[in-house]
Short mmCIF file of C-alpha atoms in Angstrom, two decimals:
data_model
loop_
_atom_site.label_atom_id
_atom_site.label_comp_id
_atom_site.label_asym_id
_atom_site.label_seq_id
_atom_site.Cartn_x
_atom_site.Cartn_y
_atom_site.Cartn_z
CA MET A 14 37.07 192.15 263.38
CA PRO A 15 40.89 191.95 262.98
CA SER A 16 42.01 190.38 259.73
CA SER A 17 44.09 187.85 261.65
CA TRP A 18 40.90 186.17 262.80
CA LEU A 19 39.31 185.86 259.37
CA GLN A 20 41.05 182.58 258.58
CA PHE A 21 39.99 181.24 261.99
CA ASP A 22 36.35 181.74 261.02
CA ALA A 23 36.99 180.17 257.61
CA VAL A 24 38.23 176.88 259.05
CA PRO A 25 35.39 174.37 259.48
CA ALA A 26 34.83 173.29 263.07
CA ASP A 27 35.63 169.64 262.36
CA ILE A 28 38.98 170.48 260.72
CA PHE A 29 39.83 172.90 263.52
CA ALA A 30 39.09 170.22 266.12
CA LEU A 31 41.03 167.60 264.15
CA LEU A 32 44.15 169.76 263.94
CA THR A 33 44.00 170.76 267.60
CA ILE A 34 43.52 167.19 268.87
CA THR A 35 46.17 165.85 266.49
CA ALA A 36 48.69 168.44 267.72
CA ALA A 37 48.10 167.31 271.31
CA PHE A 38 48.38 163.61 270.52
CA THR A 39 51.48 163.90 268.35
CA SER A 40 53.26 166.07 270.94
CA PHE A 41 52.40 163.49 273.60
CA PHE A 42 53.79 160.74 271.38
CA THR A 43 57.03 162.57 270.70
CA ALA A 44 57.53 163.48 274.37
CA CYS A 45 57.15 159.79 275.29
CA PHE A 46 59.20 158.20 272.52
CA GLY A 47 61.35 161.10 271.35
CA ILE A 48 60.22 160.98 267.71
CA GLY A 49 57.32 160.32 265.38
CA GLY A 50 54.84 163.03 266.19
CA GLY A 51 56.08 165.49 263.58
CA VAL A 52 55.65 163.01 260.74
CA MET A 53 52.19 162.02 261.98
CA LEU A 54 51.12 165.66 262.22
CA LEU A 55 52.48 166.43 258.75
CA GLY A 56 50.45 163.56 257.31
CA VAL A 57 47.23 164.88 258.84
CA MET A 58 47.89 168.50 257.87
CA ALA A 59 48.60 167.41 254.30
CA GLN A 60 45.03 166.13 254.06
CA VAL A 61 43.28 169.37 255.04
CA LEU A 62 45.56 172.36 254.31
CA PRO A 63 46.54 174.18 251.09
CA PRO A 64 49.64 172.47 249.63
CA GLN A 65 51.76 175.62 249.55
CA LEU A 66 51.22 176.22 253.27
CA ILE A 67 51.68 172.70 254.65
CA ILE A 68 55.42 172.87 255.34
CA PRO A 69 55.60 176.42 256.81
CA LEU A 70 52.49 175.90 258.98
CA HIS A 71 53.82 172.54 260.13
CA GLY A 72 57.12 174.23 260.98
CA VAL A 73 55.43 176.80 263.24
CA VAL A 74 53.47 174.14 265.14
CA GLN A 75 56.55 171.96 265.53
CA LEU A 76 58.58 174.93 266.73
CA GLY A 77 56.01 175.50 269.47
CA SER A 78 55.85 171.82 270.34
CA ASN A 79 59.60 171.31 270.46
CA GLY A 80 60.00 174.59 272.32
CA GLY A 81 57.82 173.19 275.10
CA ARG A 82 60.01 170.10 275.34
CA VAL A 83 63.10 172.33 275.45
CA LEU A 84 61.71 174.23 278.45
CA LEU A 85 60.83 171.03 280.29
CA GLY A 86 64.17 169.35 279.56
CA TRP A 87 66.50 172.37 279.51
CA GLN A 88 68.96 170.93 282.03
CA HIS A 89 69.41 167.76 279.95
CA ILE A 90 70.40 169.45 276.66
CA GLN A 91 73.84 168.54 275.32
CA TRP A 92 75.03 172.02 274.36
CA ARG A 93 78.20 170.78 272.67
CA VAL A 94 76.00 168.98 270.15
CA ILE A 95 73.75 172.01 269.66
CA GLY A 96 76.76 174.30 269.23
CA ALA A 97 77.85 172.22 266.22
CA PHE A 98 74.32 171.61 264.89
CA LEU A 99 73.15 175.25 264.75
CA PRO A 100 75.76 176.65 262.30
CA GLY A 101 75.08 173.72 259.98
CA ALA A 102 71.32 174.35 260.19
CA ILE A 103 71.79 178.00 259.25
CA ILE A 104 73.95 177.14 256.25
CA GLY A 105 71.53 174.41 255.16
CA ALA A 106 68.62 176.86 255.31
CA LEU A 107 70.52 179.49 253.33
CA LEU A 108 71.45 176.98 250.61
CA GLY A 109 67.89 175.72 250.50
CA SER A 110 66.53 179.24 250.07
CA PHE A 111 68.55 179.58 246.85
CA VAL A 112 67.69 176.15 245.50
CA LEU A 113 64.19 175.43 246.84
CA VAL A 114 63.24 173.00 244.12
CA ALA A 115 61.28 169.77 244.57
CA LEU A 116 63.57 166.77 244.69
CA PRO A 117 62.07 163.41 243.63
CA PRO A 118 60.10 162.36 246.75
CA SER A 119 60.88 158.68 246.24
CA VAL A 120 64.65 159.28 246.35
CA MET A 121 64.36 161.42 249.47
CA TYR A 122 62.12 158.91 251.26
CA LEU A 123 64.41 155.97 250.50
CA THR A 124 67.55 157.84 251.54
CA ILE A 125 66.05 158.87 254.88
CA ALA A 126 64.64 155.37 255.48
CA ALA A 127 68.02 153.74 254.76
CA PHE A 128 69.82 156.04 257.19
CA ILE A 129 67.23 155.43 259.91
CA LEU A 130 67.45 151.64 259.59
CA TYR A 131 71.25 151.75 259.62
CA SER A 132 71.29 153.98 262.69
CA CYS A 133 68.89 151.73 264.59
CA TRP A 134 70.19 148.29 263.69
CA GLY A 135 73.57 148.71 262.00
CA PRO A 136 76.98 149.20 263.63
CA LYS A 137 77.56 152.47 265.45
CA LEU A 138 78.69 155.39 263.33
CA PRO A 139 82.42 156.18 263.43
CA LYS A 140 83.44 158.67 266.12
CA MET A 141 84.54 161.10 263.43
CA VAL A 142 80.99 161.18 262.01
CA LEU A 143 79.60 161.77 265.50
CA GLY A 144 82.07 164.55 266.22
CA THR A 145 81.75 168.28 265.68
CA LEU A 146 82.12 168.10 261.89
CA GLY A 147 79.63 165.25 261.59
CA THR A 148 77.07 167.08 263.73
CA PHE A 149 77.61 170.24 261.67
CA MET A 150 76.98 168.30 258.46
CA ALA A 151 73.89 166.66 259.97
CA GLY A 152 72.50 170.09 260.81
CA ALA A 153 73.17 171.41 257.30
CA MET A 154 71.80 168.42 255.38
CA THR A 155 68.68 167.82 257.46
CA THR A 156 67.74 171.51 257.46
CA PHE A 157 68.22 171.69 253.71
CA ILE A 158 65.97 168.65 253.24
CA SER A 159 63.37 170.00 255.68
CA LEU A 160 62.57 172.86 253.31
CA PHE A 161 61.26 170.31 250.82
CA ALA A 162 60.13 167.36 252.93
CA GLY A 163 58.84 169.20 256.00
CA ALA A 164 59.35 166.53 258.67
CA THR A 165 62.99 165.49 258.93
CA GLY A 166 62.57 164.57 262.58
CA PRO A 167 63.27 160.86 261.98
CA LEU A 168 66.57 161.70 260.27
CA VAL A 169 67.69 164.06 263.04
CA ALA A 170 66.53 161.61 265.70
CA ALA A 171 68.44 158.76 264.11
CA PHE A 172 71.59 160.86 264.37
CA MET A 173 70.86 162.07 267.91
CA LYS A 174 70.22 158.51 269.00
CA GLN A 175 73.91 157.77 268.38
CA LEU A 176 75.00 160.69 270.56
CA ALA A 177 72.81 160.69 273.66
CA VAL A 178 73.32 158.32 276.57
CA ASP A 179 69.92 158.39 278.30
CA ARG A 180 66.30 159.07 277.47
CA PHE A 181 66.22 162.61 278.89
CA ARG A 182 69.31 163.78 276.98
CA THR A 183 67.98 162.15 273.83
CA VAL A 184 64.60 163.88 273.99
CA ALA A 185 65.87 167.27 275.22
CA THR A 186 68.78 167.56 272.75
CA PHE A 187 66.60 166.40 269.89
CA ALA A 188 63.92 168.95 270.84
CA MET A 189 66.45 171.78 270.90
CA ALA A 190 67.91 170.78 267.54
CA MET A 191 64.45 170.61 265.97
CA SER A 192 63.42 173.96 267.48
CA LEU A 193 66.43 175.61 265.86
CA GLN A 194 65.82 173.83 262.57
CA HIS A 195 62.16 174.83 262.39
CA GLY A 196 63.07 178.37 263.41
CA VAL A 197 65.49 178.93 260.54
CA LYS A 198 63.11 177.17 258.15
CA ILE A 199 60.27 179.53 259.07
CA ALA A 200 62.61 182.48 258.55
CA VAL A 201 63.35 181.22 255.02
CA PHE A 202 59.67 180.98 254.09
CA GLU A 203 58.92 184.38 255.63
CA GLY A 204 61.80 185.83 253.63
CA MET A 205 60.29 184.38 250.47
CA GLY A 206 57.01 186.18 251.14
CA VAL A 207 54.93 183.31 252.52
CA SER A 208 52.51 184.99 254.93
CA LEU A 209 51.08 183.07 257.86
CA ASP A 210 49.28 185.99 259.49
CA ASP A 211 45.76 184.71 258.82
CA TRP A 212 46.57 181.31 260.31
CA TRP A 213 47.89 182.38 263.71
CA PRO A 214 44.66 181.71 265.65
CA VAL A 215 44.63 178.09 264.50
CA LEU A 216 48.38 177.77 265.06
CA VAL A 217 48.15 179.16 268.59
CA CYS A 218 45.45 176.64 269.53
CA MET A 219 47.53 173.80 268.08
CA ILE A 220 50.64 174.95 269.95
CA LEU A 221 48.73 175.18 273.25
CA SER A 222 47.21 171.73 272.82
CA GLY A 223 50.66 170.46 271.86
CA ALA A 224 52.08 171.91 275.08
CA LEU A 225 49.50 169.95 277.06
CA GLY A 226 50.40 166.78 275.19
CA THR A 227 54.08 167.44 275.84
CA TRP A 228 53.52 167.87 279.58
CA ILE A 229 51.59 164.61 279.82
CA GLY A 230 54.20 162.83 277.68
CA PHE A 231 57.11 164.02 279.80
CA ASN A 232 55.43 162.66 282.91
CA MET A 233 55.04 159.33 281.14
CA LEU A 234 58.72 159.46 280.12
CA LYS A 235 59.78 159.49 283.77
CA ARG A 236 58.24 156.04 284.19
CA LEU A 237 60.19 154.45 281.35
CA ALA A 238 63.45 152.64 282.03
CA ASP A 239 66.36 153.59 279.73
CA LYS A 240 66.48 150.05 278.32
CA HIS A 241 62.79 150.07 277.43
CA PHE A 242 63.03 153.61 276.10
CA HIS A 243 65.82 152.84 273.63
CA THR A 244 64.01 149.72 272.43
CA ALA A 245 60.77 151.63 271.90
CA PHE A 246 62.72 154.46 270.26
CA SER A 247 64.30 152.09 267.74
CA VAL A 248 60.99 150.35 267.02
CA VAL A 249 59.21 153.66 266.39
CA LEU A 250 62.00 154.82 264.08
CA THR A 251 61.88 151.53 262.18
CA LEU A 252 58.13 151.81 261.68
CA LEU A 253 58.63 155.32 260.34
CA ALA A 254 61.33 154.06 257.97
CA ILE A 255 58.96 151.36 256.68
CA ARG A 256 56.33 154.03 256.15
CA LEU A 257 58.80 156.13 254.13
CA ILE A 258 59.68 153.11 251.97
CA TRP A 259 55.98 152.51 251.34
CA GLN A 260 55.54 156.17 250.36
CA ALA A 261 58.52 155.89 247.97
CA ILE A 262 56.95 152.84 246.31
CA GLY A 263 53.73 154.79 245.94
CA GLN A 264 55.59 157.48 243.97
CA TRP A 265 56.66 155.04 241.24
#
């Protein structure tokens, strides 16, 4: 039997089913509301996977999930935004590969939560921040943080929310940005010798179930009015920010 399937046999059936179902549900949720699924999935994976593998395994699943949304929403992607985001993501990943130390979780959680709440309910960010340089910096900072925190989707989404003008551009551009971010993050971990070979069978099943959830979610998205979408988007982000604040309190 190929060695790549050994870890598949080692995973208990209940955990395997939990991860597969969770991947489908969280992809469905993100396709509908644009954000939230990655954080939910990370929380579940953190309960059942080895600590040193949580972030890289989560990155692979999220790359597959966001990749599906990219294919479905390709024509809606704002390439000007992606063109500024990608170089920043690469630089952020390179800097993180040299540093890669654990920042105080409470500080990181509170910082992300504050930015999310400001982006949802505060005044709009200055045009300069939303321009090419601001998008570049967002790509660099969020990718750097993702190496330590795993799910920076809420932070990227809070920024993308200020840029996109309708629900399809919001979801598609966000999906493309996250695909690139997870891609460079995986490359960093692979370069540091973190092997995921034994986990590919489980990852493939999670990615396939996530694709199904994405397809169902995108069909639900078509039924949402832009006004209702942006309201739901802000509410979901706010709930995630509250969750991050609660996690920060728990670290004290």
